[in-house]
Tab-separated table of C-alpha atoms in Angstrom:
chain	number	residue	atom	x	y	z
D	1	UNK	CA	15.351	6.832	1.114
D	2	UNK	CA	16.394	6.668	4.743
D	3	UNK	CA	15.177	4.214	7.129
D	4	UNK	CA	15.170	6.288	9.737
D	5	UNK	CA	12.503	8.568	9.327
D	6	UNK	CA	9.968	5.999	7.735
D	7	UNK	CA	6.371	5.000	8.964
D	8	UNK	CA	6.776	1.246	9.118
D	9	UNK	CA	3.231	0.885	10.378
D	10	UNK	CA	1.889	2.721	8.042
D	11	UNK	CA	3.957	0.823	5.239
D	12	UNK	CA	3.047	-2.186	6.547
D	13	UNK	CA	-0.334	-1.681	7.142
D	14	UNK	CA	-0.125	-0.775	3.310
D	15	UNK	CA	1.787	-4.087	2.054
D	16	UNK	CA	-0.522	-6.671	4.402
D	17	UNK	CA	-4.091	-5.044	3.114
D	18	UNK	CA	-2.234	-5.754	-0.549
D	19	UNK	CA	-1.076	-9.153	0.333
D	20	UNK	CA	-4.585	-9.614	1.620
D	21	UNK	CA	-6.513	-8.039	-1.710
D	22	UNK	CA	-3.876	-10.767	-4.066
D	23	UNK	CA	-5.127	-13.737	-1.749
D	24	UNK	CA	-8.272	-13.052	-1.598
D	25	UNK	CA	-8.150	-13.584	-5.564
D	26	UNK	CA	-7.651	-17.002	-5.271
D	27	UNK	CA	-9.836	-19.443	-6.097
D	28	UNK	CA	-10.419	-23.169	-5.217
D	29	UNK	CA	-8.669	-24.549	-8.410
D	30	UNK	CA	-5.748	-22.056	-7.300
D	31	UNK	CA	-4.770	-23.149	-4.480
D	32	UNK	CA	-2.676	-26.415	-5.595
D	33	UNK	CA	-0.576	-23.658	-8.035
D	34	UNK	CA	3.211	-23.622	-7.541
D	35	UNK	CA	4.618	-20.332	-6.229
D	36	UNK	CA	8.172	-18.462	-6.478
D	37	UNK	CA	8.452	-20.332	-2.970
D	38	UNK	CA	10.070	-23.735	-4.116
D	39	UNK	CA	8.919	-26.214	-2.979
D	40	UNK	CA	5.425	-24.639	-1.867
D	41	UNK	CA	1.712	-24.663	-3.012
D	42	UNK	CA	-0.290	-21.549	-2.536
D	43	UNK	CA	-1.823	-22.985	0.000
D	44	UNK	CA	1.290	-23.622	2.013
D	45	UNK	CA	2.607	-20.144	1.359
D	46	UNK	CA	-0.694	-18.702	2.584
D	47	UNK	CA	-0.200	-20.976	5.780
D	48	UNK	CA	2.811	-19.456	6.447
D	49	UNK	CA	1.907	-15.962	5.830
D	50	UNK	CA	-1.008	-16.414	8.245
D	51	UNK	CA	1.920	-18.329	11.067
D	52	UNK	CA	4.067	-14.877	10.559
D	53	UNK	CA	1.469	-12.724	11.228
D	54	UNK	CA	0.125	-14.700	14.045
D	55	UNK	CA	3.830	-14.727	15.364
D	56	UNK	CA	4.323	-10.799	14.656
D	57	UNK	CA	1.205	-9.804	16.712
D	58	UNK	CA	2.056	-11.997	19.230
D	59	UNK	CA	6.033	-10.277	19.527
D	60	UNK	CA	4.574	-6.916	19.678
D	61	UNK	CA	2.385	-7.920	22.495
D	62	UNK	CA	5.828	-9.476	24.635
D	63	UNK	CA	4.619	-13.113	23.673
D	64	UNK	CA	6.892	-14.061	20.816
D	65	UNK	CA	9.265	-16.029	22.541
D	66	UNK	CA	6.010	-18.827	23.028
D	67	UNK	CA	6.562	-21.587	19.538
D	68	UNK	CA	2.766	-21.998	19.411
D	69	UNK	CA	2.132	-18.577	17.916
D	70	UNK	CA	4.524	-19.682	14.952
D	71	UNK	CA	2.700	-22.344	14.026
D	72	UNK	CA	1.142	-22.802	10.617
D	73	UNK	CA	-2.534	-23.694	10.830
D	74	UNK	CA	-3.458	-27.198	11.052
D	75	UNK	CA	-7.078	-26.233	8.991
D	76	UNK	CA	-6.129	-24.631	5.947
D	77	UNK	CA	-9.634	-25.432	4.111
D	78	UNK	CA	-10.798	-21.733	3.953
D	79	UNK	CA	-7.300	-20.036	2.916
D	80	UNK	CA	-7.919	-16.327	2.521
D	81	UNK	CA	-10.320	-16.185	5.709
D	82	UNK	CA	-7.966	-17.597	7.794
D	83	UNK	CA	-5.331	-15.355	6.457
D	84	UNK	CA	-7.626	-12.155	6.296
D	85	UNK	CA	-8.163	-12.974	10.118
D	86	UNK	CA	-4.707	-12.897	11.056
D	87	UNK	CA	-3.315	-10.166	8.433
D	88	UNK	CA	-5.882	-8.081	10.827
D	89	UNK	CA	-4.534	-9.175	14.062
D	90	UNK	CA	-1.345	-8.132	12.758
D	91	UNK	CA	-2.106	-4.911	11.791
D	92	UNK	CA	-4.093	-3.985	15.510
D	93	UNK	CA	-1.281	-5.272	17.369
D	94	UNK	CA	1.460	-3.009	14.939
D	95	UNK	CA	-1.586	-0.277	15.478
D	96	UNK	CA	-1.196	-0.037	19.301
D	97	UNK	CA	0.310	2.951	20.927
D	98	UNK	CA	4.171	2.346	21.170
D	99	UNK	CA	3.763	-0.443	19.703
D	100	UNK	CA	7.340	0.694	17.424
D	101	UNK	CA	9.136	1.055	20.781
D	102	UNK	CA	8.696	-2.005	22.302
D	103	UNK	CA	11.696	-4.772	22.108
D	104	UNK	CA	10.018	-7.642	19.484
D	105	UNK	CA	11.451	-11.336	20.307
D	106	UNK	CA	11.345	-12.869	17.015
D	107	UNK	CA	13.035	-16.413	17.285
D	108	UNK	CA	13.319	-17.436	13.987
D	109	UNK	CA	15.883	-14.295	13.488
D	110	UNK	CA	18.077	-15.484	16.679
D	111	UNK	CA	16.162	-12.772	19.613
D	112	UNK	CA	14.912	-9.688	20.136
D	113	UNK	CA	14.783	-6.745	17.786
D	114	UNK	CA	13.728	-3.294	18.510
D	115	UNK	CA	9.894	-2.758	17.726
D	116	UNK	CA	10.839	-0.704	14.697
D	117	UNK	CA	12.856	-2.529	12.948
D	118	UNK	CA	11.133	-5.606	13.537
D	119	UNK	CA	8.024	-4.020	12.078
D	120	UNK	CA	9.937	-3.445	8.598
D	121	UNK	CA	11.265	-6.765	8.380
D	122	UNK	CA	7.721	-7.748	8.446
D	123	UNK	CA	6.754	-5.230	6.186
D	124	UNK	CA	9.179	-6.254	3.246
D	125	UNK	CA	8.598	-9.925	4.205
D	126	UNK	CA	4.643	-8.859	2.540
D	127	UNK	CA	5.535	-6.606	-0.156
D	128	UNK	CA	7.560	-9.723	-1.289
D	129	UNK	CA	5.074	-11.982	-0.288
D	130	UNK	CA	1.650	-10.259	-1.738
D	131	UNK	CA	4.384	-10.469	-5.046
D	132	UNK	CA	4.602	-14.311	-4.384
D	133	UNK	CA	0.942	-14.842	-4.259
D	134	UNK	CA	0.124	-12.757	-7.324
D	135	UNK	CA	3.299	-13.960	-9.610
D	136	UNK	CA	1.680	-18.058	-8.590
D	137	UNK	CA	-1.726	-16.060	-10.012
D	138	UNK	CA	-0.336	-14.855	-12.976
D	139	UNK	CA	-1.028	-10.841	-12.079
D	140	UNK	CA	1.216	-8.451	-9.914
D	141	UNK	CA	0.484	-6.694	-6.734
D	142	UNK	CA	-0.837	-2.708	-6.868
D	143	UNK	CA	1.395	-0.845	-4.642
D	144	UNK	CA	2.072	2.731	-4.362
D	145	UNK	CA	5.758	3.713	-5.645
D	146	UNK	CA	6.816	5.248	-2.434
D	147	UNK	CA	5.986	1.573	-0.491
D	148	UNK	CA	8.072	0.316	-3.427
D	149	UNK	CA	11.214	2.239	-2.620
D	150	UNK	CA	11.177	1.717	1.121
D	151	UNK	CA	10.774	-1.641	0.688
D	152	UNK	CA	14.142	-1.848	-1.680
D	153	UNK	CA	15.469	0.131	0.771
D	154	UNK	CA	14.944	-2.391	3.584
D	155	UNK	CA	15.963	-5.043	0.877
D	156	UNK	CA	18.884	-3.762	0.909
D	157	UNK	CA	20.517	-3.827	4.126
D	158	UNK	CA	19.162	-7.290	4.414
D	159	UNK	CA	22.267	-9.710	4.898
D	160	UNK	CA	23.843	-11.708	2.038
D	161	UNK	CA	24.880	-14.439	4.191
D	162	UNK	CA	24.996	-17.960	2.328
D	163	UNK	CA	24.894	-18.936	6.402
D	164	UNK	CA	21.201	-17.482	6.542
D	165	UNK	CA	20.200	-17.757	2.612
D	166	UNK	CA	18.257	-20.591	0.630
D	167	UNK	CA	16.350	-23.956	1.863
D	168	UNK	CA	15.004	-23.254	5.217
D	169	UNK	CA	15.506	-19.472	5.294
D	170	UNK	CA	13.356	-16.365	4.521
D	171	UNK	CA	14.798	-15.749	1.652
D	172	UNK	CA	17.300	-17.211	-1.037
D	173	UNK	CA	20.444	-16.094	-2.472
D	174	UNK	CA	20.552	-12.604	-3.469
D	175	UNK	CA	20.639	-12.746	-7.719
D	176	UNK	CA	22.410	-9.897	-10.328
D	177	UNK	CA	20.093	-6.873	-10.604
D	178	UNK	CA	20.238	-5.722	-14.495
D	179	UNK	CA	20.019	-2.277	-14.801
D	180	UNK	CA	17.683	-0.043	-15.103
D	181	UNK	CA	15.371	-2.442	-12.952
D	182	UNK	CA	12.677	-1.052	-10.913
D	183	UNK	CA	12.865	-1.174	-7.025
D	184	UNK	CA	9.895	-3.949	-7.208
D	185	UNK	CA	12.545	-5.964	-9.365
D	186	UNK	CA	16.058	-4.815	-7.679
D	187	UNK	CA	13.849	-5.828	-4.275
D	188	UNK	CA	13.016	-9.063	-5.414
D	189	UNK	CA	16.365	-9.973	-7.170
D	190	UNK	CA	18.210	-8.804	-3.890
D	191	UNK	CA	15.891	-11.430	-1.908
D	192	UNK	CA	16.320	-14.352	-4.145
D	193	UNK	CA	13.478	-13.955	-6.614
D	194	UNK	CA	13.327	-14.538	-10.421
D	195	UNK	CA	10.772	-12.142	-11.202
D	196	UNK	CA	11.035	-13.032	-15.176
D	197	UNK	CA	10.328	-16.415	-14.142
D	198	UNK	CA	6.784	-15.668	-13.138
D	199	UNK	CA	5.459	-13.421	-16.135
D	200	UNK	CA	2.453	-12.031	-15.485
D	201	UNK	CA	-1.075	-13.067	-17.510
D	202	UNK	CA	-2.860	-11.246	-19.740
């Protein structure tokens, strides 16, 4: 698949309602669960899924350069509300008309990024994410094989650089794809996950 001609938007719009349909599945007792994050409970990963799309709204409206619209939430007690709040925010702001053209400053990636391509970073940043949150609930996210492949395709033109990889970063180490694997799997293996770590439930 080419990059070029792809509806990041639309593919976005697709992987955020997703990420938004595995939170909402949690429940109280789940929220204290490890994740394929290390290091983070759901309920941090959730936080920072709600920070990014806070942040990502805020860059395609000129104001991502501002720190406060990274933040995490101080009041994480209601999770998936907070989350299903921003996830729409989001999703308007990526919405508006030329929206895709406009330059995105996105500081934790070093600047500014046209509108496009910043839109697929965040798009692959919740196909792997709405996997996070479902492998930490022992399930797997529902997404349409055609999201799959453009996300792998994004996946792969993300950089392998052990500068911008692991504790502190977006995403770890890229690991071996076997063969044969799925672009759900190669996608995840090229971003750092284990996905036979986190086997799904029943």
């Amino acid at each position: 698949m080419t990059l070029s001609g792809a509806d990041f938007v639309e593919l976005d719009r697709i992987a955020v309602q997703e990420a938004v349909r595995v939170v909402d599945l949690a429940t109280d007792a789940d929220w204290s669960r490890d994740t394929p994050c290390a290091g983070w409970t759901l309920r941090r990963l959730v936080a920072h899924m709600t920070a990014q799309h806070v942040g990502f709204a805020a860059a395609a409206r000129g104001a991502g350069r501002e720190p406060k619209h990274w933040r995490e939430p101080e009041d994480m007690s209601e999770p998936a509300r907070i989350h299903r709040s921003a996830a729409a925010s989001v999703l308007s702001a990526f919405a508006e008309p030329g929206a895709a053209q406009r330059e995105f400053t996105l500081p934790e990636l070093g600047g500014g990024f046209p509108g496009g391509r910043a839109i697929s970073f965040h798009f692959v940043d919740y196909v792997v994410h709405a996997w996070d949150v479902a492998a930490a609930l022992g399930t797997r996210p529902e997404l349409p094989e055609h999201v799959l492949v453009a996300a792998l395709a994004v996946a792969r033109r993300v950089p392998d650089d052990p500068g911008r990889r692991g504790p502190g970063f977006a995403f770890a180490p890229a690991l071996k794809v076997p063969e044969g694997s799925g672009p759900l799997e190669e996608a995840l293996r090229l971003l750092g996950r284990s996905p036979e770590r986190w086997p799904a439930r029943g």
